[in-house]
PDB file of C-alpha atoms and ligand atoms in Angstrom:
ATOM      1  CA  UNK A 254       0.000   0.000   0.000  1.00 96.00           C
ATOM      2  CA  UNK A 255       1.019   3.603  -0.608  1.00 98.00           C
ATOM      3  CA  UNK A 256      -0.126   6.277   1.851  1.00 98.00           C
ATOM      4  CA  UNK A 257       0.134   9.942   0.955  1.00 98.00           C
ATOM      5  CA  UNK A 258      -0.577  12.281   3.866  1.00 98.00           C
ATOM      6  CA  UNK A 259      -0.894  16.039   3.397  1.00 98.00           C
ATOM      7  CA  UNK A 260       1.953  15.852   0.890  1.00 98.00           C
ATOM      8  CA  UNK A 261       3.127  19.266  -0.302  1.00 98.00           C
ATOM      9  CA  UNK A 262       5.955  20.521  -2.511  1.00 98.00           C
ATOM     10  CA  UNK A 263       6.418  24.263  -2.732  1.00 97.00           C
ATOM     11  CA  UNK A 264       8.584  25.990  -5.276  1.00 93.00           C
ATOM     12  CA  UNK A 265       9.338  29.695  -5.437  1.00 87.00           C
ATOM     13  CA  UNK A 266       6.455  30.259  -7.861  1.00 84.00           C
ATOM     14  CA  UNK A 267       3.876  28.282  -5.888  1.00 91.00           C
ATOM     15  CA  UNK A 268       3.070  24.689  -4.987  1.00 96.00           C
ATOM     16  CA  UNK A 269       3.610  21.818  -7.444  1.00 97.00           C
ATOM     17  CA  UNK A 270       1.860  19.502  -4.941  1.00 98.00           C
ATOM     18  CA  UNK A 271      -0.595  21.035  -2.517  1.00 97.00           C
ATOM     19  CA  UNK A 272      -1.752  19.109   0.567  1.00 98.00           C
ATOM     20  CA  UNK A 273      -2.458  15.802  -1.180  1.00 98.00           C
ATOM     21  CA  UNK A 274      -3.928  12.946   0.855  1.00 98.00           C
ATOM     22  CA  UNK A 275      -4.854   9.562  -0.638  1.00 98.00           C
ATOM     23  CA  UNK A 276      -4.010   5.875  -0.364  1.00 98.00           C
ATOM     24  CA  UNK A 277      -3.251   3.404  -3.132  1.00 98.00           C
ATOM     25  CA  UNK A 278      -4.730   0.000  -2.300  1.00 98.00           C
ATOM     26  CA  UNK A 279      -3.352  -3.384  -3.353  1.00 98.00           C
ATOM     27  CA  UNK A 280      -5.124  -5.695  -5.806  1.00 98.00           C
ATOM     28  CA  UNK A 281      -6.230  -3.161  -8.400  1.00 98.00           C
ATOM     29  CA  UNK A 282      -4.637  -0.703 -10.794  1.00 98.00           C
ATOM     30  CA  UNK A 283      -4.974   2.862  -9.555  1.00 98.00           C
ATOM     31  CA  UNK A 284      -4.702   5.523 -12.231  1.00 98.00           C
ATOM     32  CA  UNK A 285      -3.015   8.784 -11.240  1.00 98.00           C
ATOM     33  CA  UNK A 286      -4.738  11.136 -13.664  1.00 98.00           C
ATOM     34  CA  UNK A 287      -4.141  14.801 -14.349  1.00 97.00           C
ATOM     35  CA  UNK A 288      -3.043  17.146 -17.126  1.00 97.00           C
ATOM     36  CA  UNK A 289       0.621  17.870 -17.814  1.00 95.00           C
ATOM     37  CA  UNK A 290       2.020  19.993 -15.012  1.00 95.00           C
ATOM     38  CA  UNK A 291      -0.597  18.803 -12.476  1.00 97.00           C
ATOM     39  CA  UNK A 292       2.069  17.496 -10.087  1.00 97.00           C
ATOM     40  CA  UNK A 293       2.046  13.749 -10.799  1.00 97.00           C
ATOM     41  CA  UNK A 294       5.807  13.337 -11.301  1.00 96.00           C
ATOM     42  CA  UNK A 295       6.600  15.542  -8.319  1.00 97.00           C
ATOM     43  CA  UNK A 296       4.311  13.405  -6.135  1.00 98.00           C
ATOM     44  CA  UNK A 297       5.914  10.196  -7.428  1.00 98.00           C
ATOM     45  CA  UNK A 298       9.422  11.585  -6.901  1.00 96.00           C
ATOM     46  CA  UNK A 299       8.546  12.308  -3.281  1.00 98.00           C
ATOM     47  CA  UNK A 300       7.159   8.764  -2.857  1.00 98.00           C
ATOM     48  CA  UNK A 301      10.536   7.446  -4.056  1.00 96.00           C
ATOM     49  CA  UNK A 302      12.676   9.729  -1.922  1.00 96.00           C
ATOM     50  CA  UNK A 303      13.926  11.585  -5.020  1.00 94.00           C
ATOM     51  CA  UNK A 304      12.437  14.890  -3.836  1.00 96.00           C
ATOM     52  CA  UNK A 305      11.947  16.154  -0.313  1.00 96.00           C
ATOM     53  CA  UNK A 306       8.401  17.152   0.713  1.00 97.00           C
ATOM     54  CA  UNK A 307       7.890  20.717   1.946  1.00 97.00           C
ATOM     55  CA  UNK A 308       5.213  19.244   4.238  1.00 98.00           C
ATOM     56  CA  UNK A 309       3.444  15.931   4.789  1.00 98.00           C
ATOM     57  CA  UNK A 310       4.782  12.502   3.919  1.00 98.00           C
ATOM     58  CA  UNK A 311       4.493   9.489   1.640  1.00 98.00           C
ATOM     59  CA  UNK A 312       4.764   5.947   3.006  1.00 98.00           C
ATOM     60  CA  UNK A 313       5.394   2.764   1.052  1.00 97.00           C
ATOM     61  CA  UNK A 314       4.352  -0.355   2.946  1.00 93.00           C
ATOM     62  CA  UNK A 315       4.117   1.770   6.091  1.00 95.00           C
ATOM     63  CA  UNK A 316       7.561   3.356   5.851  1.00 96.00           C
ATOM     64  CA  UNK A 317       9.152   6.341   4.180  1.00 97.00           C
ATOM     65  CA  UNK A 318      11.250   5.295   1.165  1.00 96.00           C
ATOM     66  CA  UNK A 319      14.448   6.348   2.949  1.00 95.00           C
ATOM     67  CA  UNK A 320      13.743   3.801   5.708  1.00 96.00           C
ATOM     68  CA  UNK A 321      13.581   0.822   3.314  1.00 95.00           C
ATOM     69  CA  UNK A 322      16.659  -1.378   3.682  1.00 91.00           C
ATOM     70  CA  UNK A 323      16.493  -2.937   0.197  1.00 93.00           C
ATOM     71  CA  UNK A 324      14.132  -0.541  -1.586  1.00 94.00           C
ATOM     72  CA  UNK A 325      13.866  -2.392  -4.896  1.00 94.00           C
ATOM     73  CA  UNK A 326      12.449  -5.427  -3.057  1.00 95.00           C
ATOM     74  CA  UNK A 327       9.594  -3.244  -1.755  1.00 96.00           C
ATOM     75  CA  UNK A 328       8.871  -0.829  -4.598  1.00 97.00           C
ATOM     76  CA  UNK A 329       9.723  -0.798  -8.286  1.00 96.00           C
ATOM     77  CA  UNK A 330       9.340   2.336 -10.347  1.00 95.00           C
ATOM     78  CA  UNK A 331       9.401   3.292 -13.986  1.00 94.00           C
ATOM     79  CA  UNK A 332      10.237   6.980 -14.130  1.00 91.00           C
ATOM     80  CA  UNK A 333       9.777   9.344 -17.045  1.00 79.00           C
ATOM     81  CA  UNK A 334      13.380  10.303 -17.546  1.00 67.00           C
ATOM     82  CA  UNK A 335      14.923   6.973 -16.630  1.00 67.00           C
ATOM     83  CA  UNK A 336      18.631   7.581 -16.159  1.00 74.00           C
ATOM     84  CA  UNK A 337      20.339   4.906 -18.229  1.00 82.00           C
ATOM     85  CA  UNK A 338      24.102   5.146 -18.443  1.00 86.00           C
ATOM     86  CA  UNK A 339      24.581   5.418 -22.234  1.00 86.00           C
ATOM     87  CA  UNK A 340      27.435   2.923 -22.611  1.00 91.00           C
ATOM     88  CA  UNK A 341      26.179   0.394 -20.078  1.00 93.00           C
ATOM     89  CA  UNK A 342      24.399  -2.631 -21.508  1.00 95.00           C
ATOM     90  CA  UNK A 343      20.878  -3.584 -20.458  1.00 95.00           C
ATOM     91  CA  UNK A 344      22.233  -6.449 -18.343  1.00 96.00           C
ATOM     92  CA  UNK A 345      24.901  -4.239 -16.756  1.00 96.00           C
ATOM     93  CA  UNK A 346      22.235  -1.678 -15.834  1.00 94.00           C
ATOM     94  CA  UNK A 347      20.215  -4.360 -14.044  1.00 95.00           C
ATOM     95  CA  UNK A 348      23.356  -5.726 -12.335  1.00 96.00           C
ATOM     96  CA  UNK A 349      24.150  -2.261 -11.044  1.00 94.00           C
ATOM     97  CA  UNK A 350      20.665  -1.913  -9.544  1.00 93.00           C
ATOM     98  CA  UNK A 351      20.642  -5.496  -8.229  1.00 95.00           C
ATOM     99  CA  UNK A 352      23.951  -5.283  -6.410  1.00 93.00           C
ATOM    100  CA  UNK A 353      22.915  -2.863  -3.662  1.00 87.00           C
ATOM    101  CA  UNK A 354      19.602  -4.665  -3.164  1.00 92.00           C
ATOM    102  CA  UNK A 355      20.882  -8.177  -2.598  1.00 91.00           C
ATOM    103  CA  UNK A 356      19.356  -9.442  -5.838  1.00 95.00           C
ATOM    104  CA  UNK A 357      21.103 -12.269  -7.693  1.00 94.00           C
ATOM    105  CA  UNK A 358      22.065 -12.944 -11.328  1.00 95.00           C
ATOM    106  CA  UNK A 359      19.280 -15.470 -11.747  1.00 96.00           C
ATOM    107  CA  UNK A 360      16.597 -12.847 -11.119  1.00 97.00           C
ATOM    108  CA  UNK A 361      18.229 -10.578 -13.741  1.00 97.00           C
ATOM    109  CA  UNK A 362      17.753 -13.342 -16.315  1.00 97.00           C
ATOM    110  CA  UNK A 363      14.130 -13.755 -15.264  1.00 97.00           C
ATOM    111  CA  UNK A 364      13.181 -10.087 -15.671  1.00 97.00           C
ATOM    112  CA  UNK A 365      15.014  -9.874 -19.017  1.00 97.00           C
ATOM    113  CA  UNK A 366      12.911 -12.853 -20.176  1.00 97.00           C
ATOM    114  CA  UNK A 367       9.717 -11.436 -18.712  1.00 94.00           C
ATOM    115  CA  UNK A 368      10.103  -8.102 -20.512  1.00 94.00           C
ATOM    116  CA  UNK A 369      11.186  -9.531 -23.854  1.00 94.00           C
ATOM    117  CA  UNK A 370      14.674  -8.055 -23.401  1.00 95.00           C
ATOM    118  CA  UNK A 371      16.699 -11.296 -23.265  1.00 97.00           C
ATOM    119  CA  UNK A 372      17.965 -11.011 -26.844  1.00 96.00           C
ATOM    120  CA  UNK A 373      18.910  -7.346 -26.295  1.00 96.00           C
ATOM    121  CA  UNK A 374      20.617  -7.879 -22.915  1.00 96.00           C
ATOM    122  CA  UNK A 375      24.062  -7.142 -24.361  1.00 96.00           C
ATOM    123  CA  UNK A 376      23.079  -3.940 -26.165  1.00 96.00           C
ATOM    124  CA  UNK A 377      24.281  -0.603 -24.857  1.00 95.00           C
ATOM    125  CA  UNK A 378      21.583   1.703 -23.539  1.00 90.00           C
ATOM    126  CA  UNK A 379      22.234   4.399 -26.166  1.00 90.00           C
ATOM    127  CA  UNK A 380      21.469   1.921 -28.968  1.00 93.00           C
ATOM    128  CA  UNK A 381      18.090   0.865 -27.554  1.00 92.00           C
ATOM    129  CA  UNK A 382      14.830   2.151 -29.052  1.00 90.00           C
ATOM    130  CA  UNK A 383      12.410   4.034 -26.807  1.00 88.00           C
ATOM    131  CA  UNK A 384      10.229   0.928 -26.581  1.00 88.00           C
ATOM    132  CA  UNK A 385      13.200  -1.180 -25.494  1.00 91.00           C
ATOM    133  CA  UNK A 386      14.299   1.435 -22.956  1.00 91.00           C
ATOM    134  CA  UNK A 387      10.796   1.336 -21.553  1.00 90.00           C
ATOM    135  CA  UNK A 388      10.975  -2.462 -21.337  1.00 92.00           C
ATOM    136  CA  UNK A 389      14.335  -2.195 -19.601  1.00 94.00           C
ATOM    137  CA  UNK A 390      12.795   0.295 -17.172  1.00 93.00           C
ATOM    138  CA  UNK A 391      10.045  -2.201 -16.442  1.00 94.00           C
ATOM    139  CA  UNK A 392      12.656  -4.957 -15.978  1.00 95.00           C
ATOM    140  CA  UNK A 393      14.388  -2.720 -13.424  1.00 95.00           C
ATOM    141  CA  UNK A 394      11.095  -2.071 -11.642  1.00 95.00           C
ATOM    142  CA  UNK A 395      10.340  -5.813 -11.451  1.00 97.00           C
ATOM    143  CA  UNK A 396      13.859  -6.796 -10.380  1.00 96.00           C
ATOM    144  CA  UNK A 397      13.169  -7.041  -6.653  1.00 96.00           C
ATOM    145  CA  UNK A 398       9.759  -8.716  -7.132  1.00 96.00           C
ATOM    146  CA  UNK A 399       8.213  -5.762  -5.251  1.00 97.00           C
ATOM    147  CA  UNK A 400       4.708  -5.564  -3.798  1.00 97.00           C
ATOM    148  CA  UNK A 401       4.394  -1.958  -4.978  1.00 98.00           C
ATOM    149  CA  UNK A 402       4.821  -0.789  -8.585  1.00 98.00           C
ATOM    150  CA  UNK A 403       4.790   2.847  -9.670  1.00 98.00           C
ATOM    151  CA  UNK A 404       4.743   3.625 -13.392  1.00 97.00           C
ATOM    152  CA  UNK A 405       5.026   7.300 -14.357  1.00 95.00           C
ATOM    153  CA  UNK A 406       3.471   7.983 -17.797  1.00 94.00           C
ATOM    154  CA  UNK A 407       4.589   4.530 -18.972  1.00 93.00           C
ATOM    155  CA  UNK A 408       2.889   4.584 -22.387  1.00 91.00           C
ATOM    156  CA  UNK A 409       4.205   7.990 -23.526  1.00 87.00           C
ATOM    157  CA  UNK A 410       5.796   7.590 -26.929  1.00 82.00           C
ATOM    158  CA  UNK A 411       5.161   3.849 -27.166  1.00 88.00           C
ATOM    159  CA  UNK A 412       3.802   2.108 -30.242  1.00 89.00           C
ATOM    160  CA  UNK A 413       0.352   0.442 -29.955  1.00 92.00           C
ATOM    161  CA  UNK A 414       1.862  -2.947 -29.097  1.00 92.00           C
ATOM    162  CA  UNK A 415       3.893  -1.372 -26.305  1.00 91.00           C
ATOM    163  CA  UNK A 416       0.834   0.428 -24.956  1.00 94.00           C
ATOM    164  CA  UNK A 417      -1.138  -2.809 -24.774  1.00 95.00           C
ATOM    165  CA  UNK A 418       1.829  -4.636 -23.240  1.00 94.00           C
ATOM    166  CA  UNK A 419       2.104  -2.051 -20.420  1.00 94.00           C
ATOM    167  CA  UNK A 420      -1.655  -2.092 -19.860  1.00 97.00           C
ATOM    168  CA  UNK A 421      -1.790  -5.877 -19.533  1.00 97.00           C
ATOM    169  CA  UNK A 422       1.302  -5.949 -17.346  1.00 96.00           C
ATOM    170  CA  UNK A 423      -0.192  -3.425 -14.903  1.00 97.00           C
ATOM    171  CA  UNK A 424      -3.408  -5.441 -14.688  1.00 98.00           C
ATOM    172  CA  UNK A 425      -1.586  -8.739 -14.207  1.00 97.00           C
ATOM    173  CA  UNK A 426       0.574  -7.333 -11.402  1.00 97.00           C
ATOM    174  CA  UNK A 427      -2.495  -5.909  -9.660  1.00 98.00           C
ATOM    175  CA  UNK A 428      -4.283  -9.241 -10.177  1.00 98.00           C
ATOM    176  CA  UNK A 429      -1.456 -10.883  -8.233  1.00 97.00           C
ATOM    177  CA  UNK A 430      -2.419  -8.674  -5.295  1.00 98.00           C
ATOM    178  CA  UNK A 431       0.244  -6.009  -5.770  1.00 98.00           C
ATOM    179  CA  UNK A 432      -0.217  -2.277  -5.367  1.00 98.00           C
ATOM    180  CA  UNK A 433       0.021  -0.639  -8.795  1.00 98.00           C
ATOM    181  CA  UNK A 434      -0.040   3.110  -9.476  1.00 98.00           C
ATOM    182  CA  UNK A 435       0.038   4.243 -13.122  1.00 98.00           C
ATOM    183  CA  UNK A 436       0.138   7.937 -13.990  1.00 97.00           C
ATOM    184  CA  UNK A 437      -1.245   9.385 -17.192  1.00 96.00           C
ATOM    185  CA  UNK A 438      -2.697  12.577 -18.623  1.00 96.00           C
ATOM    186  CA  UNK A 439      -4.994  10.474 -20.861  1.00 94.00           C
ATOM    187  CA  UNK A 440      -8.455   9.582 -19.549  1.00 94.00           C
ATOM    188  CA  UNK A 441      -8.979   7.225 -22.500  1.00 93.00           C
ATOM    189  CA  UNK A 442      -5.925   5.192 -21.466  1.00 95.00           C
ATOM    190  CA  UNK A 443      -6.838   5.198 -17.773  1.00 96.00           C
ATOM    191  CA  UNK A 444     -10.384   4.031 -18.559  1.00 96.00           C
ATOM    192  CA  UNK A 445      -8.855   0.907 -20.133  1.00 96.00           C
ATOM    193  CA  UNK A 446      -6.205   0.316 -17.465  1.00 97.00           C
ATOM    194  CA  UNK A 447      -7.327   1.494 -14.041  1.00 98.00           C
ATOM    195  CA  UNK A 448     -10.078   0.243 -11.727  1.00 98.00           C
ATOM    196  CA  UNK A 449      -9.665   3.242  -9.465  1.00 98.00           C
ATOM    197  CA  UNK A 450      -8.655   6.850 -10.105  1.00 98.00           C
ATOM    198  CA  UNK A 451      -6.871   9.504  -8.135  1.00 98.00           C
ATOM    199  CA  UNK A 452      -7.391  12.715 -10.110  1.00 98.00           C
ATOM    200  CA  UNK A 453      -5.274  15.817  -9.512  1.00 98.00           C
ATOM    201  CA  UNK A 454      -5.088  19.313 -10.967  1.00 98.00           C
ATOM    202  CA  UNK A 455      -2.706  22.130 -10.011  1.00 96.00           C
ATOM    203  CA  UNK A 456      -1.255  19.942  -7.294  1.00 97.00           C
ATOM    204  CA  UNK A 457      -4.600  19.384  -5.574  1.00 98.00           C
ATOM    205  CA  UNK A 458      -6.775  16.312  -5.188  1.00 98.00           C
ATOM    206  CA  UNK A 459      -9.865  16.603  -7.408  1.00 97.00           C
ATOM    207  CA  UNK A 460     -11.328  13.102  -7.100  1.00 97.00           C
ATOM    208  CA  UNK A 461     -10.603   9.688  -5.579  1.00 98.00           C
ATOM    209  CA  UNK A 462     -13.140   7.184  -6.855  1.00 97.00           C
ATOM    210  CA  UNK A 463     -13.744   4.091  -8.997  1.00 98.00           C
ATOM    211  CA  UNK A 464     -13.150   4.526 -12.725  1.00 97.00           C
ATOM    212  CA  UNK A 465     -16.755   3.461 -13.273  1.00 96.00           C
ATOM    213  CA  UNK A 466     -18.083   6.204 -11.002  1.00 96.00           C
ATOM    214  CA  UNK A 467     -15.830   8.792 -12.641  1.00 94.00           C
ATOM    215  CA  UNK A 468     -17.000   7.861 -16.148  1.00 91.00           C
ATOM    216  CA  UNK A 469     -20.649   7.828 -15.052  1.00 91.00           C
ATOM    217  CA  UNK A 470     -20.316  11.311 -13.566  1.00 89.00           C
ATOM    218  CA  UNK A 471     -18.798  12.914 -16.701  1.00 83.00           C
TER     219      UNK A 471
HETATM  220  P1  ADP B 205       3.115  16.285 -14.095  1.00 72.21           P
HETATM  221  O1  ADP B 205       3.993  15.112 -13.775  1.00 72.21           O
HETATM  222  O2  ADP B 205       1.698  16.088 -13.641  1.00 72.21           O
HETATM  223  O3  ADP B 205       3.196  16.675 -15.536  1.00 72.21           O
HETATM  224  P2  ADP B 205       5.053  17.780 -12.554  1.00 72.21           P
HETATM  225  O4  ADP B 205       5.042  17.153 -11.206  1.00 72.21           O
HETATM  226  O5  ADP B 205       6.150  17.419 -13.490  1.00 72.21           O
HETATM  227  O6  ADP B 205       3.650  17.538 -13.248  1.00 72.21           O
HETATM  228  O7  ADP B 205       5.070  19.350 -12.398  1.00 72.21           O
HETATM  229  C1  ADP B 205       4.164  20.042 -11.527  1.00 72.21           C
HETATM  230  C2  ADP B 205       4.480  21.514 -11.518  1.00 72.21           C
HETATM  231  O8  ADP B 205       5.675  21.744 -10.789  1.00 72.21           O
HETATM  232  C3  ADP B 205       4.680  22.106 -12.877  1.00 72.21           C
HETATM  233  O9  ADP B 205       4.055  23.375 -12.899  1.00 72.21           O
HETATM  234  C4  ADP B 205       6.178  22.230 -12.989  1.00 72.21           C
HETATM  235  O10 ADP B 205       6.532  23.281 -13.859  1.00 72.21           O
HETATM  236  C5  ADP B 205       6.572  22.493 -11.553  1.00 72.21           C
HETATM  237  N1  ADP B 205       7.939  22.035 -11.216  1.00 72.21           N
HETATM  238  C6  ADP B 205       8.397  20.766 -11.296  1.00 72.21           C
HETATM  239  N2  ADP B 205       9.689  20.693 -10.908  1.00 72.21           N
HETATM  240  C7  ADP B 205      10.049  21.959 -10.573  1.00 72.21           C
HETATM  241  C8  ADP B 205      11.251  22.575 -10.073  1.00 72.21           C
HETATM  242  N3  ADP B 205      12.362  21.847  -9.866  1.00 72.21           N
HETATM  243  N4  ADP B 205      11.251  23.901  -9.835  1.00 72.21           N
HETATM  244  C9  ADP B 205      10.122  24.643 -10.039  1.00 72.21           C
HETATM  245  N5  ADP B 205       8.966  24.125 -10.498  1.00 72.21           N
HETATM  246  C10 ADP B 205       8.925  22.817 -10.764  1.00 72.21           C
HETATM  247  P1  ADP B 206      22.323   7.356  -7.708  1.00 72.21           P
HETATM  248  O1  ADP B 206      23.230   7.326  -6.534  1.00 72.21           O
HETATM  249  O2  ADP B 206      23.062   7.192  -9.021  1.00 72.21           O
HETATM  250  O3  ADP B 206      21.325   8.480  -7.733  1.00 72.21           O
HETATM  251  P2  ADP B 206      20.153   5.658  -6.837  1.00 72.21           P
HETATM  252  O4  ADP B 206      20.285   4.280  -6.302  1.00 72.21           O
HETATM  253  O5  ADP B 206      19.774   6.743  -5.901  1.00 72.21           O
HETATM  254  O6  ADP B 206      21.525   5.990  -7.605  1.00 72.21           O
HETATM  255  O7  ADP B 206      19.067   5.643  -7.981  1.00 72.21           O
HETATM  256  C1  ADP B 206      19.440   5.451  -9.293  1.00 72.21           C
HETATM  257  C2  ADP B 206      18.224   5.555 -10.169  1.00 72.21           C
HETATM  258  O8  ADP B 206      17.433   4.397  -9.996  1.00 72.21           O
HETATM  259  C3  ADP B 206      17.277   6.691  -9.822  1.00 72.21           C
HETATM  260  O9  ADP B 206      17.655   7.904 -10.356  1.00 72.21           O
HETATM  261  C4  ADP B 206      16.000   6.225 -10.410  1.00 72.21           C
HETATM  262  O10 ADP B 206      15.894   6.529 -11.781  1.00 72.21           O
HETATM  263  C5  ADP B 206      16.097   4.727 -10.255  1.00 72.21           C
HETATM  264  N1  ADP B 206      15.272   4.265  -9.144  1.00 72.21           N
HETATM  265  C6  ADP B 206      15.176   4.784  -7.903  1.00 72.21           C
HETATM  266  N2  ADP B 206      14.313   4.097  -7.173  1.00 72.21           N
HETATM  267  C7  ADP B 206      13.839   3.117  -7.970  1.00 72.21           C
HETATM  268  C8  ADP B 206      12.913   2.063  -7.797  1.00 72.21           C
HETATM  269  N3  ADP B 206      12.262   1.875  -6.663  1.00 72.21           N
HETATM  270  N4  ADP B 206      12.693   1.226  -8.837  1.00 72.21           N
HETATM  271  C9  ADP B 206      13.351   1.384  -9.997  1.00 72.21           C
HETATM  272  N5  ADP B 206      14.223   2.365 -10.224  1.00 72.21           N
HETATM  273  C10 ADP B 206      14.467   3.217  -9.231  1.00 72.21           C
END
């Protein structure tokens, strides 16, 4: 489970995230919906300890990210600007992440298989297509077999096959009882992916309800 409590991020010009409170429950895909600039990435970066809240807190499995001993075994994330070292191969990237999380070589092979990246494991990051980088990002997120998955705008720029692959993956992981948060600015995509929606605008919570109820009300 993810718990967001009065989470706030202020910048000089105002607040990117303004007193957000919601929980993300296991066993269903939760869509994190809002237009570009609404504060989705900033919220996710605070969940992952990549940005410091101005106020409030975000807990993953009951703890702040910084308190997780082997974070990748608790939460896996696909971030928008995934930082791949350009000359590192796909396998080397996973090894680098695995090392500090006590994850073995065998699991690296499994996630490469699972994401269709086995044949490309020896390719350097800079030679991978966007779709393959996205698959590698998913492989990294799955590496620690985490209970919580956070995917930030995962279908941006993907071809139709990639979009459907991500959608089915999110649903399968939620079906296994995991907590899955997928952000998007596209209602059409969220309607096909998410069972529940957390809707934000200008950093504020606008709605927290089932996708069905949201669609019925609009
Ligand atoms: P989203 O992911 O929903 O597109 P973001 O979280 O990226 O939204 O951005 C929310 C708002 O915060 C935007 O108005 C953005 O310009 C602003 N913002 C993000 N990062 C910074 C920063 N480092 N300094 C100032 N403003 C920022
Ligand atoms: P560095 O010291 O190089 O910043 P980190 O271990 O802090 O290394 O993180 C490296 C990168 O791994 C982050 O910038 C982010 O893109 C990615 N990352 C962080 N947390 C997760 C996670 N839970 N799942 C997948 N990738 C993550």
